[in-house]
PDB file of C-alpha atoms in Angstrom:
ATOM      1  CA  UNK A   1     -38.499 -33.325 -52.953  1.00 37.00           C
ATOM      2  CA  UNK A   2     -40.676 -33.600 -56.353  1.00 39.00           C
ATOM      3  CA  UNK A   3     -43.134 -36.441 -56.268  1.00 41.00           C
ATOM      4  CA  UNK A   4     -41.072 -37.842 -59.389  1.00 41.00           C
ATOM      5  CA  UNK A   5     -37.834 -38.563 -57.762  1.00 43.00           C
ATOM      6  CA  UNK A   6     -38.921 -40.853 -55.051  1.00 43.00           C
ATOM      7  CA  UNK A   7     -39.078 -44.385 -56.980  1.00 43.00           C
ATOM      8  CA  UNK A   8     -42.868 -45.872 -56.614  1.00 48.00           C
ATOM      9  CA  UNK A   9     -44.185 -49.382 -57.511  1.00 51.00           C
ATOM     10  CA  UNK A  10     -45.076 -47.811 -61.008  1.00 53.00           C
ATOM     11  CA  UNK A  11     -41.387 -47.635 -61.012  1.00 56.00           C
ATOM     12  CA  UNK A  12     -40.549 -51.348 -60.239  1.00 59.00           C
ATOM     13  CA  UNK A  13     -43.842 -52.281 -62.906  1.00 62.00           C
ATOM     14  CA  UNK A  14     -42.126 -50.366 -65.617  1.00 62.00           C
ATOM     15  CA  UNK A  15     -39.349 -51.885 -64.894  1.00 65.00           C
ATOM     16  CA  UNK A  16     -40.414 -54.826 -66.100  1.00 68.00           C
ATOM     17  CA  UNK A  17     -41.332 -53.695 -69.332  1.00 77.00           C
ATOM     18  CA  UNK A  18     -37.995 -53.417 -70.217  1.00 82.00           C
ATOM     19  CA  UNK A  19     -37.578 -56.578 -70.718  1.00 85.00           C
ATOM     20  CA  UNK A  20     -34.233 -58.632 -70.672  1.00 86.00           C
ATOM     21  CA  UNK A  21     -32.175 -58.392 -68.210  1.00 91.00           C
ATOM     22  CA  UNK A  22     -34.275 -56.272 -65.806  1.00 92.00           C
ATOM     23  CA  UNK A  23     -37.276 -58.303 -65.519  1.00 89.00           C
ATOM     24  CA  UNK A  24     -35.682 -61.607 -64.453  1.00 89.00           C
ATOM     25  CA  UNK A  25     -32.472 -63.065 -62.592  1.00 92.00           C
ATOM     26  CA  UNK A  26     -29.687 -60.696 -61.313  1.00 94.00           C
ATOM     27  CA  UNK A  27     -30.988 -57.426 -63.198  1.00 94.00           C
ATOM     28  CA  UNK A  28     -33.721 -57.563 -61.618  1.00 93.00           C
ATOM     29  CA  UNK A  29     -32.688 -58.402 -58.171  1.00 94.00           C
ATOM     30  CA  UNK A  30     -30.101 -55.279 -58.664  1.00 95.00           C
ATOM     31  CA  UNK A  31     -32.807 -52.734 -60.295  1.00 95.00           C
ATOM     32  CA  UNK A  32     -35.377 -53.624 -57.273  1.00 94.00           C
ATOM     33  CA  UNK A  33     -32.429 -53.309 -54.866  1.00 96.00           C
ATOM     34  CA  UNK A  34     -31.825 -49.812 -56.335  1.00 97.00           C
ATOM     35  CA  UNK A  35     -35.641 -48.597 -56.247  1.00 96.00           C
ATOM     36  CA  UNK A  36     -36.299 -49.820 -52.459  1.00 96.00           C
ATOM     37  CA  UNK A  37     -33.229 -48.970 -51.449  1.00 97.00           C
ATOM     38  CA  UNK A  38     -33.831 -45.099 -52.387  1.00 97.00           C
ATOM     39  CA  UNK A  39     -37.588 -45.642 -51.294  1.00 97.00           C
ATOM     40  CA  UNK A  40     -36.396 -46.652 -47.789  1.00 97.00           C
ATOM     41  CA  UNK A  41     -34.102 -43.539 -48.244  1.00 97.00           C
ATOM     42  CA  UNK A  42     -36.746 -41.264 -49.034  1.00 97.00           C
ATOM     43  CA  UNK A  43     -39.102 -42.767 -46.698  1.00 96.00           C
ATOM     44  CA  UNK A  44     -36.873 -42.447 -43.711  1.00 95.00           C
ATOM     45  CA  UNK A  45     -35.868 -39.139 -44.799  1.00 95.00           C
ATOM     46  CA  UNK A  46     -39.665 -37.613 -44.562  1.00 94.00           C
ATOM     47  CA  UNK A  47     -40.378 -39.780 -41.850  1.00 92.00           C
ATOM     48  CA  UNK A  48     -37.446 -38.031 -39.790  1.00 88.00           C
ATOM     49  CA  UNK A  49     -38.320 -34.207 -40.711  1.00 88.00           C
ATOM     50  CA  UNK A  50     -42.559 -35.067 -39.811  1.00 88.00           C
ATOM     51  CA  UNK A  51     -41.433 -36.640 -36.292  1.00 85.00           C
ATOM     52  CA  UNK A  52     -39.346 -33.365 -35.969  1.00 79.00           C
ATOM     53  CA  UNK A  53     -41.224 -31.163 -36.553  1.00 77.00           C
ATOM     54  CA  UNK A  54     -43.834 -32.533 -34.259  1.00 75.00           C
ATOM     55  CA  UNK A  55     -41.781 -32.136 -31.096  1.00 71.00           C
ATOM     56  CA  UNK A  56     -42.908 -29.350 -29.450  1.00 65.00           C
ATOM     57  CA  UNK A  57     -41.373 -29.866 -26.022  1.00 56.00           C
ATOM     58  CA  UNK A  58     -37.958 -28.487 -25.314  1.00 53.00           C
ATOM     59  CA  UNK A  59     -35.065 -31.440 -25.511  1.00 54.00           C
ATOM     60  CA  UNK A  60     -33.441 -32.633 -22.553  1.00 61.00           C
ATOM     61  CA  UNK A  61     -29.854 -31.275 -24.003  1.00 62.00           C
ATOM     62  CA  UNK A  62     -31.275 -28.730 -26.899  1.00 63.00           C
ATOM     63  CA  UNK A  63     -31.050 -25.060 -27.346  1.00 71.00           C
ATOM     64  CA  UNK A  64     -34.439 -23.974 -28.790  1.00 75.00           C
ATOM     65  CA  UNK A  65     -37.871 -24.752 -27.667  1.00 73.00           C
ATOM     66  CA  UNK A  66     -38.779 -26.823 -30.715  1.00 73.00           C
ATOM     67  CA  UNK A  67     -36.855 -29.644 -31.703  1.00 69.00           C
ATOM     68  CA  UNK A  68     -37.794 -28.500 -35.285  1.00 72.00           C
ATOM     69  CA  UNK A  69     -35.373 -25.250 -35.015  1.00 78.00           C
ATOM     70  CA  UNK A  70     -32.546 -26.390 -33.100  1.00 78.00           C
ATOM     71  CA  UNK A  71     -29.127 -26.417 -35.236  1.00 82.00           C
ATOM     72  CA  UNK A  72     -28.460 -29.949 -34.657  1.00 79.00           C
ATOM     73  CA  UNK A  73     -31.327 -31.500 -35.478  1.00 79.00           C
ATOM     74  CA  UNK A  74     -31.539 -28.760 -38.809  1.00 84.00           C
ATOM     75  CA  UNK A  75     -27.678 -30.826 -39.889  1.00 87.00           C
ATOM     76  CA  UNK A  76     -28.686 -34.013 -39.391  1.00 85.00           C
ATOM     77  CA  UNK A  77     -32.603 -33.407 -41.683  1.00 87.00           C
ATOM     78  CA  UNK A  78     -30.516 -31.563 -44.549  1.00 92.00           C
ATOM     79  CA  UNK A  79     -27.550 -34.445 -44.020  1.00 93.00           C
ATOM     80  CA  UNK A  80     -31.207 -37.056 -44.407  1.00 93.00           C
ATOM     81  CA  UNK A  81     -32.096 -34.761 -47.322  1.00 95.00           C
ATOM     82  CA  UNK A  82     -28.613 -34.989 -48.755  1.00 96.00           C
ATOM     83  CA  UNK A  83     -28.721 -38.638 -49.226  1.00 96.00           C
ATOM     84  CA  UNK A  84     -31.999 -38.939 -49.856  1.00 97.00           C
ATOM     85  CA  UNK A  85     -31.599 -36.588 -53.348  1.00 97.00           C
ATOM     86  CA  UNK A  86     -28.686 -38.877 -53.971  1.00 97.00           C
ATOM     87  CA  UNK A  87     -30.601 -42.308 -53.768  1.00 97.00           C
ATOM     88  CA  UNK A  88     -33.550 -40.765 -56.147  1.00 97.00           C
ATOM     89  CA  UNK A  89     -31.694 -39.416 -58.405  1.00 97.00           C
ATOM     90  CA  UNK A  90     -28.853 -42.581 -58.749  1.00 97.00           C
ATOM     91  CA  UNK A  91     -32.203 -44.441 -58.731  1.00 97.00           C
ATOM     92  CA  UNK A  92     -34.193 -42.293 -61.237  1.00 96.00           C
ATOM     93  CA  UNK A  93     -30.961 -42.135 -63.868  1.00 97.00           C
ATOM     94  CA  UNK A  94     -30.657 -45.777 -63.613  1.00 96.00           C
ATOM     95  CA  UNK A  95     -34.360 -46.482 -64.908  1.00 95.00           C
ATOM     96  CA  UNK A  96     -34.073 -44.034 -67.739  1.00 95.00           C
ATOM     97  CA  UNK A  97     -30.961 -45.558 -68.410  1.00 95.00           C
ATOM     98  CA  UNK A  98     -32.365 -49.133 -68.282  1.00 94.00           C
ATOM     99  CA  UNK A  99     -35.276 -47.830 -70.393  1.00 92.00           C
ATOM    100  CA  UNK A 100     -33.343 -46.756 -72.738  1.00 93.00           C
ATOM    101  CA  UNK A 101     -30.836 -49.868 -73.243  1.00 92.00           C
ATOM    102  CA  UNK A 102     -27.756 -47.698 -71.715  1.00 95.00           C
ATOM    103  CA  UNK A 103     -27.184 -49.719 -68.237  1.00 96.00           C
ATOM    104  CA  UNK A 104     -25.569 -52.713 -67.393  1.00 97.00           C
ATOM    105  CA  UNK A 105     -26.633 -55.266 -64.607  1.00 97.00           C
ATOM    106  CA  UNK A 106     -23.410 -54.468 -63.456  1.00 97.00           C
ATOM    107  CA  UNK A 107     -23.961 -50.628 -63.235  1.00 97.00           C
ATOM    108  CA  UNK A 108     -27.160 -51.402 -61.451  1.00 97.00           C
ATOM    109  CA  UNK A 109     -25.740 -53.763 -58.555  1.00 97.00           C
ATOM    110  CA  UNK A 110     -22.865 -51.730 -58.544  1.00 97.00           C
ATOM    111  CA  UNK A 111     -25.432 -48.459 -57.599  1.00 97.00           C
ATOM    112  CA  UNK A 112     -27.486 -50.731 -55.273  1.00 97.00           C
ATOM    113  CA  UNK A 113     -23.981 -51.868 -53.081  1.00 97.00           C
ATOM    114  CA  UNK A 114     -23.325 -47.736 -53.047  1.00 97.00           C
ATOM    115  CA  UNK A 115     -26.921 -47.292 -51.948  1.00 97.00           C
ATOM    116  CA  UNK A 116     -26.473 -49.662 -49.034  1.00 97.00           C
ATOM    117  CA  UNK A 117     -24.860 -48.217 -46.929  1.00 97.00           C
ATOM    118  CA  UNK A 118     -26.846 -44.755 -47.330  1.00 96.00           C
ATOM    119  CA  UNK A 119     -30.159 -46.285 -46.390  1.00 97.00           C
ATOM    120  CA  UNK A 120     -28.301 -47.952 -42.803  1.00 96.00           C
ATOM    121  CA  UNK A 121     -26.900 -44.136 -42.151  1.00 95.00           C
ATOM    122  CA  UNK A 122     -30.640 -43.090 -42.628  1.00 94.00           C
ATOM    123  CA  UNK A 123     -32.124 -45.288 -40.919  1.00 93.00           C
ATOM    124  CA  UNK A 124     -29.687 -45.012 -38.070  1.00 91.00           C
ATOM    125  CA  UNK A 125     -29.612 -41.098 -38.009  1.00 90.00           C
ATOM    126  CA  UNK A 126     -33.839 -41.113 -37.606  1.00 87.00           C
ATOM    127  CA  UNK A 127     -33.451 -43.404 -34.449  1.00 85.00           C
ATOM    128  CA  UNK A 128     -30.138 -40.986 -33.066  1.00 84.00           C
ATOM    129  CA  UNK A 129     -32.248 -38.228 -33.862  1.00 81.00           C
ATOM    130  CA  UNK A 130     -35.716 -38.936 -32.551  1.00 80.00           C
ATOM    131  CA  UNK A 131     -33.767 -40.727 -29.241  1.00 78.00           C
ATOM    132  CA  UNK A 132     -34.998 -43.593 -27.064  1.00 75.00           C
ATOM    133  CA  UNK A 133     -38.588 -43.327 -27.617  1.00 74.00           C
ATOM    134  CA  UNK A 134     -38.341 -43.755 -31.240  1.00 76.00           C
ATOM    135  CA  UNK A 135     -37.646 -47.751 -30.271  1.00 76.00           C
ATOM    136  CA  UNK A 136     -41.619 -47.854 -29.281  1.00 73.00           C
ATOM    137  CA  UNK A 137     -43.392 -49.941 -31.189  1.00 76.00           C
ATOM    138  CA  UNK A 138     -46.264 -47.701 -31.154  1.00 77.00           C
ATOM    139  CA  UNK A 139     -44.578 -45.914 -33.263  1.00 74.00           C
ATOM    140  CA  UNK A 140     -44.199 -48.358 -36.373  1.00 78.00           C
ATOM    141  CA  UNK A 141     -40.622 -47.128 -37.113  1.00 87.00           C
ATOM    142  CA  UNK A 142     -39.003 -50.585 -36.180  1.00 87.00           C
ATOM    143  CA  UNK A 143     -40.227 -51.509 -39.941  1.00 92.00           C
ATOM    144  CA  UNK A 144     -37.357 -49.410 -40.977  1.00 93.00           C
ATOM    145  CA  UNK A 145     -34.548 -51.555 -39.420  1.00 91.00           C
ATOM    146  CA  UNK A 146     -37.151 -54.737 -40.468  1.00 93.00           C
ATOM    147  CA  UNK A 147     -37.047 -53.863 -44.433  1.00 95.00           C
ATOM    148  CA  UNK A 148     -33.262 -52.868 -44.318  1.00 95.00           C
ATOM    149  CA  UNK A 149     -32.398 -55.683 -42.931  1.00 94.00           C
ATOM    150  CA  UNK A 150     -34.274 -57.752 -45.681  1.00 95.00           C
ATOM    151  CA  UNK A 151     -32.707 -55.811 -47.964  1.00 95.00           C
ATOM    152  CA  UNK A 152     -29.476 -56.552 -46.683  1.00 94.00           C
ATOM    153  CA  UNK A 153     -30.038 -60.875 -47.211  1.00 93.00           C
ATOM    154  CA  UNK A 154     -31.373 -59.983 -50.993  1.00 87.00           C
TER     155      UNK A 154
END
């Protein structure tokens, strides 16, 4: 994925340059939905295919010696991949958009109720994926189910 379609916090600053309604109120509560929902997309997404591909022991129930070549796990990163090109690119359109004076604050919480549900099927499929030990804390990936829920209350 290009380093310009993953929304950054140059994004969200820029944002604010565009003055009425995204840098204030319900624009930008919807634009910042938007970027950190497709960041937590993204995030998740790269997060998944690194822990794959560092699995070197055979799975319990898989059919290749690396997790990083077996079928299933292949669906489910290009399915991660899949959503994660969506939320960028929604994400990305909607800032040049909003720079531009062409979106609504209607169009953008509109995008960031669509993006919802994407970022709880990523964050779900990298904890189906990587399997029980993916709920140690060690690992640091319970801060994905900690930001999506606080996107959820925003």
């Amino acid at each position: 994925m290009p380093a310009s379609a993953v929304p950054t916090p140059s994004s969200r600053s820029r944002a604010a340059e565009f003055g009425s309604p995204w840098n204030e109120g319900a624009g930008a509560r919807a634009l910042g939905l938007v970027l950190d929902h497709a960041e937590l997309i993204a995030e998740v997404t790269e997060t998944g295919a690194a822990q794959t591909a560092a699995r070197t022991r055979r799975q319990q129930h898989g059919n290749t010696e690396r997790a990083a070549d077996d079928p299933q796990f292949l669906r489910v990163l290009a399915d991660a991949a899949a959503r994660s090109a969506v939320a960028s690119a929604a994400a990305d359109s909607l800032v040049r958009r909003a720079a531009e004076g062409e979106a609504s604050v209607a169009d953008a919480e509109l995008l960031a109720v669509g993006l919802a549900p994407l970022a709880r099927d990523a964050v779900r499929a990298l904890f189906e994926t990587l399997g029980a030990s993916s709920t140690l804390t060690e690992h640091g990936l319970h801060d994905y189910w900690t930001r999506l829920h606080e996107l959820a209350v925003r």
